Amino acid sequence: MADNNSQMEMMLSSDMDEEVGGNGTADHLNHNSRSKPYVTQRNGRTPRNLCFMAVATLLIFIIGYLIGFLVHRKKDMAPACPHTFIPKPGPVVIERGAAPVMEWDSVKKLYAEKLKMSNFDATFRTFASDSHRAGSPGDDELGNKVIRKFKEYGMDTWTDEHFVKVQELSGANKVTFNGEKVDLNGFLSYSAPGTATGAVLYAHYGRETDFSALRDKNIPMNGRVMLVRAGLNSFAEKVANAAKVNASAVLIYADQSDYNSLGSSTEIFGHVHLGSGDPYTPGFPSFNHTQFPPIESSGLPRILAQTISSELAMKILRQLGGPEMPRHWGTIAKLGGETDMITVQVNNLLTEKKITNVFGVIKGFVDADRYVVIGAQRDAWGPGFAKSTVGTSVLLEMARSISEMKNSGFKPRRSIVFASWSAGEYGSVGATEWLEGYLSSLSMKAFTYVDLNGVVTGQNGLKISASPLLHTLILDALKEVKRPTRDATSLLAQYGGNFDSLLEPMNMDSAAYPFLAFSGIPAMSFRFTSEHLSYPYFGTMLDSPQKLQSTTSNQVAQFAEVAARFAGHIALRLVHDHLLQLDLQKYTRIIRSKVFQINGKVAEVQRLRPQVLPKGFTMRWLIYVTGSYSRASAKLETDIQNSDLEDVEMCRIINDRIMAVERNMLSPHVSPRENPFRHILLGSGPQTLGALIDYLEAIRIDRPEADADVFRNQFALATWTIQGCANSIAGDIWALDNEI
């Protein structure tokens, strides 16, 4: 290296061997050589080498061309992932891709062709039954029919068995008033058994406001037997409200002014568990092989509950003394005096029953392990035509139509699970037990539940209960789905054109409620109903095809088809688009509204009772986490806009972030046994933002149960629940900012 003449020459070994005549490799490297460097002929450009170079160049060109062609072809076949997160007006985006994908308009048209109104009457007849109470031979027979139909449609099927505890009537229950004893054939499952004697007190509908009105009149309620009307709230809520004022029993009747189509002697059936599922295995599945300690749901009543006929109720009311009832409660004059004694005897027997849920699945072609669930209960107290037969028939016709679509070329990206539940009349027992058994999997993979129970109960109105995440999707469906009439108006236009007027809070008795408030899965239910009137035959032996046909002017099949179109439109859209159409901004507005109310209540308490809340108490952190959720949801939309949406894995990651929203609205700070419906916005219990408002009101008016420390604890837990939800939307842990 010190000599300027030092050189190194690197040559192909074959050329070197040829030119040095096989003298080995000793002379290949010449260091510090004073001789003339070794030189090849014309730098090695022999005819042989030139030919080799030309062939190599041509080969490289051909390989490069083939690689480019294959990459371009793969890109063309990669599934497109259009931005369908929040629908916006504009040109229709045609999706290309992996399945291959039908355009959305083609999917709608194909579904409309496959779904035929003429099939419904035959399906009604197949699944109509006069006796199919949960766990009975009639219930099992219908379950077998469902599974045979699923197999006929080419679907994969399975069943799910549970051994649940329910109450049945063991001999007649009895009421004795003024020496007259009456035997009762109706009953309320999960009532406390035994005998109670007390003075009758009329409590209107048994709402909290009704008991507050009695309290304001200084009427003693301890140990009284409450007589209440059916309607406006559930049987379980009436009994729970009565238990709060230390009543000894509750009698429920259907007043003729609310249920004028029921006979005065009609018996009523139902349940009074303030919850869902088997109340003797709260939070856990009722599988036969599980050995749980003897525990009970906190929603089981500790007082007696019984239904009576309106005829007996009016006989009792006419003989009551005591103070005058509030004028807006009606024309009955007296509430009941402390000498109007009555005895209630409940002989319900707790029994164990085997129930079977039946499932069929149409598997997706891209994300087969992500699914929408569509379900309907199969059992009923009596004929249950509106309660269960119509919903089951809609479920089967949807399954048949979508299966035929698949045979005609439709390839859903995600799966559709069809579920036939048992023991729905006892409080969505079958659906809840399934959720409890597979919660860890379902909460991660099921992204929506559509409930079909009682979808047709009238003709002049439409009511919808749903997670706010689904509101935008539902509104689009209402605009697109049309009645099969001459003018073909949309459902939205037909039922008033105002979406908000169609919404109602989700009832705890709905099978959609445990999906939403217990499992954190966006859920919805809907029903065509008579305007201003509820269907009066639920929970009676009169829920027959004739009664429903009379209520709908003989249009049950027409409304069932529209219900199937509406539910199918929503389900198909969720399995067709690459990105789930769940609108996160809806919760932003709801959280802000609740926080605004809490802020106003806190200011009022601090002004009127400054000694109750500590001086340093502030709304600052709750307001900050509200902003955290708002920023996180906005960031997710930005991430969608900035992502390569042709990447299937990227779409899956984004969808998982969207699916996490509802799940993370469940408070992790309360026990599923004590408060199973843990949703902080739509659930029930002390963890909800609504409960915080009630706490503050109790503190403001200095109620005995008001506890400022309890409020502060729940306030802190709600704050961190919202922040945790915001963190889950934000994505990866390194994407989080410590903004709070």
mmCIF file of N, CA and C in Angstrom, residues 666-708:
data_model
loop_
_atom_site.group_PDB
_atom_site.id
_atom_site.type_symbol
_atom_site.label_atom_id
_atom_site.label_comp_id
_atom_site.label_asym_id
_atom_site.label_seq_id
_atom_site.Cartn_x
_atom_site.Cartn_y
_atom_site.Cartn_z
ATOM 1 N N LEU A 666 -68.412 -0.067 29.290
ATOM 2 C CA LEU A 666 -68.761 -0.852 30.468
ATOM 3 C C LEU A 666 -67.791 -0.510 31.591
ATOM 4 N N SER A 667 -68.332 -0.162 32.736
ATOM 5 C CA SER A 667 -67.471 0.186 33.867
ATOM 6 C C SER A 667 -66.748 -1.059 34.370
ATOM 7 N N PRO A 668 -65.413 -1.023 34.472
ATOM 8 C CA PRO A 668 -64.689 -2.166 35.029
ATOM 9 C C PRO A 668 -64.657 -2.145 36.550
ATOM 10 N N HIS A 669 -65.319 -1.160 37.159
ATOM 11 C CA HIS A 669 -65.204 -0.943 38.599
ATOM 12 C C HIS A 669 -66.387 -1.475 39.391
ATOM 13 N N VAL A 670 -67.347 -2.155 38.746
ATOM 14 C CA VAL A 670 -68.497 -2.709 39.461
ATOM 15 C C VAL A 670 -68.587 -4.200 39.181
ATOM 16 N N SER A 671 -69.219 -4.923 40.091
ATOM 17 C CA SER A 671 -69.340 -6.372 39.982
ATOM 18 C C SER A 671 -70.459 -6.746 39.017
ATOM 19 N N PRO A 672 -70.203 -7.664 38.082
ATOM 20 C CA PRO A 672 -71.284 -8.139 37.201
ATOM 21 C C PRO A 672 -72.410 -8.815 37.969
ATOM 22 N N ARG A 673 -72.116 -9.322 39.167
ATOM 23 C CA ARG A 673 -73.163 -9.952 39.967
ATOM 24 C C ARG A 673 -74.079 -8.896 40.563
ATOM 25 N N GLU A 674 -73.515 -7.838 41.108
ATOM 26 C CA GLU A 674 -74.323 -6.808 41.748
ATOM 27 C C GLU A 674 -74.935 -5.848 40.734
ATOM 28 N N ASN A 675 -74.170 -5.508 39.705
ATOM 29 C CA ASN A 675 -74.631 -4.557 38.691
ATOM 30 C C ASN A 675 -74.245 -5.081 37.312
ATOM 31 N N PRO A 676 -75.021 -6.044 36.787
ATOM 32 C CA PRO A 676 -74.629 -6.681 35.519
ATOM 33 C C PRO A 676 -74.662 -5.731 34.327
ATOM 34 N N PHE A 677 -75.528 -4.718 34.367
ATOM 35 C CA PHE A 677 -75.654 -3.814 33.222
ATOM 36 C C PHE A 677 -74.736 -2.609 33.453
ATOM 37 N N ARG A 678 -73.450 -2.822 33.143
ATOM 38 C CA ARG A 678 -72.387 -1.914 33.575
ATOM 39 C C ARG A 678 -72.163 -0.721 32.656
ATOM 40 N N HIS A 679 -72.931 -0.586 31.599
ATOM 41 C CA HIS A 679 -72.761 0.514 30.651
ATOM 42 C C HIS A 679 -72.979 1.849 31.368
ATOM 43 N N ILE A 680 -72.030 2.774 31.263
ATOM 44 C CA ILE A 680 -72.118 4.006 32.053
ATOM 45 C C ILE A 680 -73.128 4.993 31.482
ATOM 46 N N LEU A 681 -73.579 4.776 30.241
ATOM 47 C CA LEU A 681 -74.563 5.675 29.646
ATOM 48 C C LEU A 681 -75.925 5.028 29.506
ATOM 49 N N LEU A 682 -75.965 3.737 29.171
ATOM 50 C CA LEU A 682 -77.223 3.069 28.870
ATOM 51 C C LEU A 682 -77.550 1.931 29.826
ATOM 52 N N GLY A 683 -76.711 1.717 30.837
ATOM 53 C CA GLY A 683 -76.946 0.643 31.785
ATOM 54 C C GLY A 683 -77.781 1.099 32.964
ATOM 55 N N SER A 684 -77.711 0.335 34.040
ATOM 56 C CA SER A 684 -78.412 0.692 35.270
ATOM 57 C C SER A 684 -77.492 0.415 36.443
ATOM 58 N N GLY A 685 -77.597 1.254 37.472
ATOM 59 C CA GLY A 685 -76.750 1.078 38.642
ATOM 60 C C GLY A 685 -76.006 2.346 38.989
ATOM 61 N N PRO A 686 -75.226 2.315 40.064
ATOM 62 C CA PRO A 686 -74.562 3.529 40.554
ATOM 63 C C PRO A 686 -73.432 4.027 39.666
ATOM 64 N N GLN A 687 -72.984 3.199 38.701
ATOM 65 C CA GLN A 687 -71.848 3.591 37.863
ATOM 66 C C GLN A 687 -72.237 4.493 36.702
ATOM 67 N N THR A 688 -73.524 4.677 36.456
ATOM 68 C CA THR A 688 -73.966 5.431 35.286
ATOM 69 C C THR A 688 -73.878 6.933 35.528
ATOM 70 N N LEU A 689 -73.745 7.696 34.449
ATOM 71 C CA LEU A 689 -73.744 9.154 34.579
ATOM 72 C C LEU A 689 -75.108 9.651 35.049
ATOM 73 N N GLY A 690 -76.169 8.951 34.671
ATOM 74 C CA GLY A 690 -77.498 9.309 35.170
ATOM 75 C C GLY A 690 -77.583 9.163 36.679
ATOM 76 N N ALA A 691 -76.929 8.129 37.229
ATOM 77 C CA ALA A 691 -76.933 7.937 38.683
ATOM 78 C C ALA A 691 -76.194 9.077 39.377
ATOM 79 N N LEU A 692 -75.140 9.605 38.754
ATOM 80 C CA LEU A 692 -74.435 10.750 39.335
ATOM 81 C C LEU A 692 -75.365 11.953 39.459
ATOM 82 N N ILE A 693 -76.186 12.169 38.464
ATOM 83 C CA ILE A 693 -77.150 13.276 38.510
ATOM 84 C C ILE A 693 -78.151 13.047 39.641
ATOM 85 N N ASP A 694 -78.609 11.790 39.801
ATOM 86 C CA ASP A 694 -79.546 11.480 40.880
ATOM 87 C C ASP A 694 -78.894 11.657 42.253
ATOM 88 N N TYR A 695 -77.614 11.259 42.380
ATOM 89 C CA TYR A 695 -76.883 11.467 43.633
ATOM 90 C C TYR A 695 -76.877 12.951 44.005
ATOM 91 N N LEU A 696 -76.557 13.787 43.030
ATOM 92 C CA LEU A 696 -76.468 15.228 43.289
ATOM 93 C C LEU A 696 -77.822 15.805 43.684
ATOM 94 N N GLU A 697 -78.889 15.316 43.048
ATOM 95 C CA GLU A 697 -80.221 15.800 43.405
ATOM 96 C C GLU A 697 -80.570 15.386 44.839
ATOM 97 N N ALA A 698 -80.208 14.152 45.217
ATOM 98 C CA ALA A 698 -80.466 13.703 46.585
ATOM 99 C C ALA A 698 -79.681 14.531 47.589
ATOM 100 N N ILE A 699 -78.442 14.891 47.242
ATOM 101 C CA ILE A 699 -77.635 15.743 48.122
ATOM 102 C C ILE A 699 -78.246 17.139 48.220
ATOM 103 N N ARG A 700 -78.728 17.632 47.098
ATOM 104 C CA ARG A 700 -79.276 18.998 47.074
ATOM 105 C C ARG A 700 -80.480 19.146 47.989
ATOM 106 N N ILE A 701 -81.366 18.136 47.987
ATOM 107 C CA ILE A 701 -82.574 18.242 48.805
ATOM 108 C C ILE A 701 -82.402 17.534 50.149
ATOM 109 N N ASP A 702 -81.162 17.091 50.424
ATOM 110 C CA ASP A 702 -80.810 16.513 51.728
ATOM 111 C C ASP A 702 -81.659 15.292 52.066
ATOM 112 N N ARG A 703 -81.706 14.337 51.145
ATOM 113 C CA ARG A 703 -82.392 13.079 51.437
ATOM 114 C C ARG A 703 -81.547 12.254 52.402
ATOM 115 N N PRO A 704 -82.181 11.396 53.200
ATOM 116 C CA PRO A 704 -81.422 10.594 54.174
ATOM 117 C C PRO A 704 -80.380 9.689 53.520
ATOM 118 N N GLU A 705 -80.694 9.176 52.307
ATOM 119 C CA GLU A 705 -79.762 8.246 51.653
ATOM 120 C C GLU A 705 -78.618 8.950 50.934
ATOM 121 N N ALA A 706 -78.651 10.289 50.913
ATOM 122 C CA ALA A 706 -77.613 11.030 50.186
ATOM 123 C C ALA A 706 -76.268 10.891 50.892
ATOM 124 N N ASP A 707 -75.245 10.538 50.133
ATOM 125 C CA ASP A 707 -73.896 10.351 50.682
ATOM 126 C C ASP A 707 -72.897 10.985 49.721
ATOM 127 N N ALA A 708 -72.287 12.080 50.147
ATOM 128 C CA ALA A 708 -71.364 12.815 49.278
ATOM 129 C C ALA A 708 -70.130 11.990 48.945
#
